[in-house]
C-alpha positions as a Markdown table, in Angstrom:
| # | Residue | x | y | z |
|---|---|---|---|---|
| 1 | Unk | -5.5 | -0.6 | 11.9 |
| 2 | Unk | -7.4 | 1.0 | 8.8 |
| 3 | Unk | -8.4 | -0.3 | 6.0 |
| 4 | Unk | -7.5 | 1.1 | 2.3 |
| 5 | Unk | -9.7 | 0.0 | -0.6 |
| 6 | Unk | -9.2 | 0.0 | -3.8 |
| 7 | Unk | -12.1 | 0.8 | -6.6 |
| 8 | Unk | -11.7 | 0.3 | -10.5 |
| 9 | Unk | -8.8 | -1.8 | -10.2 |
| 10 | Unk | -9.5 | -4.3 | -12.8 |
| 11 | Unk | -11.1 | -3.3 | -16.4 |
| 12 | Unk | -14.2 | -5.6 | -16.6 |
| 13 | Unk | -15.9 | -4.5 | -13.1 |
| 14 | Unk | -15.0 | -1.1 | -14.1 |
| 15 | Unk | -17.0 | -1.8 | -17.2 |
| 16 | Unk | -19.8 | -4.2 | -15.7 |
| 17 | Unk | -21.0 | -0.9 | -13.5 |
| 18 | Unk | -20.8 | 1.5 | -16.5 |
| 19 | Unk | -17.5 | 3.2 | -14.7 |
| 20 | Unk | -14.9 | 4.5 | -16.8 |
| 21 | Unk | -11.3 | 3.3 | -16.3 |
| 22 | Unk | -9.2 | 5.2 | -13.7 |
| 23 | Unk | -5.9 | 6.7 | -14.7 |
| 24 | Unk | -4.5 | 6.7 | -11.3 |
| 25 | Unk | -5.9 | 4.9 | -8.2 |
| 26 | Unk | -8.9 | 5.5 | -6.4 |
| 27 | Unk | -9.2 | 4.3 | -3.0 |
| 28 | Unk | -11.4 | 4.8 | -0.3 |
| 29 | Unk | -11.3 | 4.0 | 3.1 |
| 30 | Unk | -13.3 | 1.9 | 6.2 |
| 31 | Unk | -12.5 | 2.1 | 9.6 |
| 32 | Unk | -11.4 | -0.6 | 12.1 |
| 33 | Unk | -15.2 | -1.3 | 12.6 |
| 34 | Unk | -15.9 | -2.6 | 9.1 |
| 35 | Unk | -13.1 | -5.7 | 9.9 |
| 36 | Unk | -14.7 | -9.0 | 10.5 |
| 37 | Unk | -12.6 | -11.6 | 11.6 |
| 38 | Unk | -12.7 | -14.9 | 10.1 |
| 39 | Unk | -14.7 | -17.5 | 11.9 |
| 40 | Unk | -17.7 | -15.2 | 12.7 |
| 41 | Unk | -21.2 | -14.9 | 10.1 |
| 42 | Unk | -22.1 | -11.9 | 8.5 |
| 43 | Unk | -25.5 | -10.2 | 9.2 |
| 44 | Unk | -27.0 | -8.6 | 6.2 |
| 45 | Unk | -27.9 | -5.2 | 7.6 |
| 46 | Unk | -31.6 | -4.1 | 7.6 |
| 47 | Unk | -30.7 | -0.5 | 5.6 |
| 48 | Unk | -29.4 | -2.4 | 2.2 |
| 49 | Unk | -32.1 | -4.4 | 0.2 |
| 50 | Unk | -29.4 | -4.9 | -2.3 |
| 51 | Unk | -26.2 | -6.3 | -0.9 |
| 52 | Unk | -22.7 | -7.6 | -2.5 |
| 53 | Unk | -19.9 | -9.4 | -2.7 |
| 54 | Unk | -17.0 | -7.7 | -4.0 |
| 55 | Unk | -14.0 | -10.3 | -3.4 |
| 56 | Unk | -10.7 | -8.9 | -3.0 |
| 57 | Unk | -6.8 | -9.7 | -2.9 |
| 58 | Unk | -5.6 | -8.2 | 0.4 |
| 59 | Unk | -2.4 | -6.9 | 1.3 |
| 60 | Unk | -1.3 | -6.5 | 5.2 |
| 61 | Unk | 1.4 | -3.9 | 5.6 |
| 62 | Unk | 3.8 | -4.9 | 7.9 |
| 63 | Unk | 6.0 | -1.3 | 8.8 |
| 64 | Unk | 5.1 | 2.3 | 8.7 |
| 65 | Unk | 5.8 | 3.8 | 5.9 |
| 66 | Unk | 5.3 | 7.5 | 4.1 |
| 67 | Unk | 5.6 | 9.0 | 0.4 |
| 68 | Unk | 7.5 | 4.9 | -0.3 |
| 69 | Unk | 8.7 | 4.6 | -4.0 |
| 70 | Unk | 7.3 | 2.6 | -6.3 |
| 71 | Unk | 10.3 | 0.3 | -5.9 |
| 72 | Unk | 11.1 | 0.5 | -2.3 |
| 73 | Unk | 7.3 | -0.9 | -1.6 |
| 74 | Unk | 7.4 | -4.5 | -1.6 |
| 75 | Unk | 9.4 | -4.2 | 1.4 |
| 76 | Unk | 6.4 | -2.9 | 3.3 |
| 77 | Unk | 4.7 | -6.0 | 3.1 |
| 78 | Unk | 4.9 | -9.7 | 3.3 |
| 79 | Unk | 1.4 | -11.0 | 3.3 |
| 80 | Unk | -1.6 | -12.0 | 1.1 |
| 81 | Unk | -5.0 | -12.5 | 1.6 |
| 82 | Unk | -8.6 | -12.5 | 0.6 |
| 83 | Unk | -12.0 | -10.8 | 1.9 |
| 84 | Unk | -14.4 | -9.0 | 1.2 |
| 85 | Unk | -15.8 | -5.9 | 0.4 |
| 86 | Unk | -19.5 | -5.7 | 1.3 |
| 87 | Unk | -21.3 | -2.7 | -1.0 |
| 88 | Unk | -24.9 | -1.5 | -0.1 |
| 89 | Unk | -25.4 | -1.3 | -3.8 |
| 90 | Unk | -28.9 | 0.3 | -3.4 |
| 91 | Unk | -27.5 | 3.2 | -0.6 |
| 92 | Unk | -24.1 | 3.7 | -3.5 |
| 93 | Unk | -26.5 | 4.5 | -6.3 |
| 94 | Unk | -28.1 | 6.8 | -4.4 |
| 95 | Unk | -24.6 | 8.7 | -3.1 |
| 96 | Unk | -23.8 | 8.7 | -6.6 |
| 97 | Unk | -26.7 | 9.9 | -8.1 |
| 98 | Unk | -26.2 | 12.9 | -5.2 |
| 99 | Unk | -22.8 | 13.2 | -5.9 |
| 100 | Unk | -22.3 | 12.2 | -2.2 |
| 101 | Unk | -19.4 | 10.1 | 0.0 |
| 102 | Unk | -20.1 | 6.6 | -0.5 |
| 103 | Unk | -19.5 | 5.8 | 3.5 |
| 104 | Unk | -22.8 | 4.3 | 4.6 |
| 105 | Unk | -22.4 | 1.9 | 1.2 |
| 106 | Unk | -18.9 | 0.6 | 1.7 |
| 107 | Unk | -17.7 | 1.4 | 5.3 |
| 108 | Unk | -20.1 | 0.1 | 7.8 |
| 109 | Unk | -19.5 | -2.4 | 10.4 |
| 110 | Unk | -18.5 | -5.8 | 9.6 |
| 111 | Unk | -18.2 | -4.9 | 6.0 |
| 112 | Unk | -14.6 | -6.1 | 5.5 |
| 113 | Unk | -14.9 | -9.9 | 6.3 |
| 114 | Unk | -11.3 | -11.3 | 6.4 |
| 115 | Unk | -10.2 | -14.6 | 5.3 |
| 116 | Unk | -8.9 | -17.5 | 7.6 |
| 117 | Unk | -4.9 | -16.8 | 7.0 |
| 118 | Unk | -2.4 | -14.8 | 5.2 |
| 119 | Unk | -0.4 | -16.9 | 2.8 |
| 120 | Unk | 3.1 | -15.5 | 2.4 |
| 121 | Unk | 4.1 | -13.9 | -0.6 |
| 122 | Unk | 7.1 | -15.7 | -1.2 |
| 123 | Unk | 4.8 | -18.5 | -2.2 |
| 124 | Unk | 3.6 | -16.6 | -5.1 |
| 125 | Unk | 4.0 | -14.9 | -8.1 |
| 126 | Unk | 1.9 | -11.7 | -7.1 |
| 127 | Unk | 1.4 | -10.7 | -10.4 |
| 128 | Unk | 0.5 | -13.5 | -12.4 |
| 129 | Unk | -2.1 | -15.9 | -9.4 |
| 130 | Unk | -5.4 | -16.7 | -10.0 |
| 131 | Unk | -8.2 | -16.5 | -7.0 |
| 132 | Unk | -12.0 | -17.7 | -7.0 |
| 133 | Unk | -15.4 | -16.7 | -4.9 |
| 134 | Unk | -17.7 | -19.5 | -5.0 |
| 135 | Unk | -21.3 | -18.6 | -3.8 |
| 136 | Unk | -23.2 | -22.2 | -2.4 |
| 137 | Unk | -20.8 | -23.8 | -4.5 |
| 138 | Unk | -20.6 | -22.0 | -7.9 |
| 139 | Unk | -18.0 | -19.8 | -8.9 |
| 140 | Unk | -18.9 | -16.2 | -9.7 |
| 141 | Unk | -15.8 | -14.5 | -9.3 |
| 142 | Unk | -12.6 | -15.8 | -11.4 |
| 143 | Unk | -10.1 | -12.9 | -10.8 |
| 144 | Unk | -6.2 | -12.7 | -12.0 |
| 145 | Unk | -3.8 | -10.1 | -10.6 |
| 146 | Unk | -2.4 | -10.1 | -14.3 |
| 147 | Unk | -5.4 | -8.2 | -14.8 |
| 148 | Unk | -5.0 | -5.5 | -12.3 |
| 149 | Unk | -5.2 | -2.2 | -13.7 |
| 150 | Unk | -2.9 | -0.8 | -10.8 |
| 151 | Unk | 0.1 | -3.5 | -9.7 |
| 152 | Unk | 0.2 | -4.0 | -5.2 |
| 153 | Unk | 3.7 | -1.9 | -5.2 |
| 154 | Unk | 1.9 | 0.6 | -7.6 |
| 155 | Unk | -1.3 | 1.2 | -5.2 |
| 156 | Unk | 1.4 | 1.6 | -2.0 |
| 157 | Unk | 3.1 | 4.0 | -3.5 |
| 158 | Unk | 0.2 | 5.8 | -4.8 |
| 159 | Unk | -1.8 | 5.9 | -1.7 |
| 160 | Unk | 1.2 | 6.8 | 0.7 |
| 161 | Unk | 1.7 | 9.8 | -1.0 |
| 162 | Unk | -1.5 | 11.2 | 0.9 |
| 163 | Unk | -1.9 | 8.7 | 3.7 |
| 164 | Unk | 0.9 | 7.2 | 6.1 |
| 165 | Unk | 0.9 | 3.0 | 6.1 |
| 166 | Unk | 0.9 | 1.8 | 9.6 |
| 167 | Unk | 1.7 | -2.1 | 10.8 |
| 168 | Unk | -1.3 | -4.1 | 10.6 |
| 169 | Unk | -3.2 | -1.6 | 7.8 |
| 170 | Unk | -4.9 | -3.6 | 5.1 |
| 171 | Unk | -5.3 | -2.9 | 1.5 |
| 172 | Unk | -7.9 | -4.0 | -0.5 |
| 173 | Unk | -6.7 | -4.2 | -4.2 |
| 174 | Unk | -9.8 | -4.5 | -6.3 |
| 175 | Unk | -12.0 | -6.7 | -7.7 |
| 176 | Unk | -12.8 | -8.5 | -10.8 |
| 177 | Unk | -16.0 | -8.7 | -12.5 |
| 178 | Unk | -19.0 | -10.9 | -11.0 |
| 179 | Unk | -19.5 | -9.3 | -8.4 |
| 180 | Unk | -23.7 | -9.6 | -7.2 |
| 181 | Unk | -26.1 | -10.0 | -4.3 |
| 182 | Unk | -26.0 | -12.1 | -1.3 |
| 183 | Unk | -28.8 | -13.4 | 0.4 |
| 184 | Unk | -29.6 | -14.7 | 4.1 |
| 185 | Unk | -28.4 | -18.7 | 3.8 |
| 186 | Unk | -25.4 | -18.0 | 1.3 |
| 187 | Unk | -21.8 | -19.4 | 2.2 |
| 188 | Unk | -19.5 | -18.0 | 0.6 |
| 189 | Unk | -15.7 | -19.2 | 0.2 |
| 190 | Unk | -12.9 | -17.7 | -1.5 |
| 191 | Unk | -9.7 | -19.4 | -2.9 |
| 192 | Unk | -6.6 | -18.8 | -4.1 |
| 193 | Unk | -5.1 | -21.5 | -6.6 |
| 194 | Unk | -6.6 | -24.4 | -5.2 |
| 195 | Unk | -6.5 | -23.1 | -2.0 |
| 196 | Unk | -9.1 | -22.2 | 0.6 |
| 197 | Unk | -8.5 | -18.4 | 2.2 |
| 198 | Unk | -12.2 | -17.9 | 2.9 |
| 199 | Unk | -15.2 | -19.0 | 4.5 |
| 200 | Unk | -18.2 | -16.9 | 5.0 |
| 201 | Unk | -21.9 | -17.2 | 5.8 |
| 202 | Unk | -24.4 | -14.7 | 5.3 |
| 203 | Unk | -27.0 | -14.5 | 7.8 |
């Protein structure tokens, strides 16, 4: 299992961290390592001082696939989620400012905290639904997939051009703006509609 991420996928995160708008994906990767399964606290890590939350619509491919068209890819997958994608913000500026991988930011272990089930897509309309982080009970991320930049069949056949999908891969599609630090004693949960996809507690 790998996990695909996708950066810049929504115009006002793009903007909120002075990045300019991406004509055609850009993904990233993390390895097996970076997924946390729901049910377990995260651990802030003691190389970041500035940690955050970057919650995410998640897709879980279902069958191996290579070079899929556009309009062949929603058969490739079946399931939605949410989770997260923790960013050493601190350790990415620096990559940047070096022109360097962002690895050690984004693909660390236990950076990929999954939510507590996959809701099938049948039950939504995946490009019109609404999802929420709360952080100790406030919302500070109100994302829409109406707002993606890049649609879910759009990003499969983009990144399958250069990587194969495999069963069980998940892709990260994006986040909207709000993202911002975490601290030791946060809970954070994550929601889709009025439904609860994720529970997490920073440690």
């Amino acid at each position: 299992m790998k996990i695909i991420c996708i950066g810049r996928n929504y115009a006002d995160h793009a903007k909120e961290l002075n990045n300019p708008l991406p004509v055609e994906p850009v993904f990233f990767m993390k390895p097996d390592t970076a997924y946390l399964p729901a049910g377990n606290d995260f651990y802030i890590p003691d190389f970041t001082k500035d940690l955050h939350y970057e919650c995410e619509v998640v897709v879980k491919i279902k069958k191996v696939g290579k070079n899929i068209q556009e309009k062949f890819a929603a058969s490739y997958y079946d399931e939605i989620s949410l989770g997260i994608d923790f960013t050493a913000r601190d350790l990415q500026e620096q990559c940047k400012a070096k022109s360097l991988p962002w690895e050690k930011a984004k693909a660390f272990d236990n950076s990929a905290p999954m939510g507590t089930h996959f809701i099938p897509v049948s039950a939504l309309d995946l490009n019109d639904f609404h999802f929420t982080l709360k952080k100790n009970g406030t919302a500070v991320q109100n994302g829409h997939t109406a707002d993606m930049i890049f649609s879910i069949d759009k990003i499969i056949a983009f990144v399958s051009q250069y990587v194969t999908l495999k069963t069980g891969d998940l892709i990260f599609t994006g986040t909207p703006a709000g993202v911002g630090p975490v601290a030791i004693g946060d809970h954070l949960e994550g929601f889709i509609g009025e439904e609860k996809i994720l529970d997490l507690r920073i440690k």
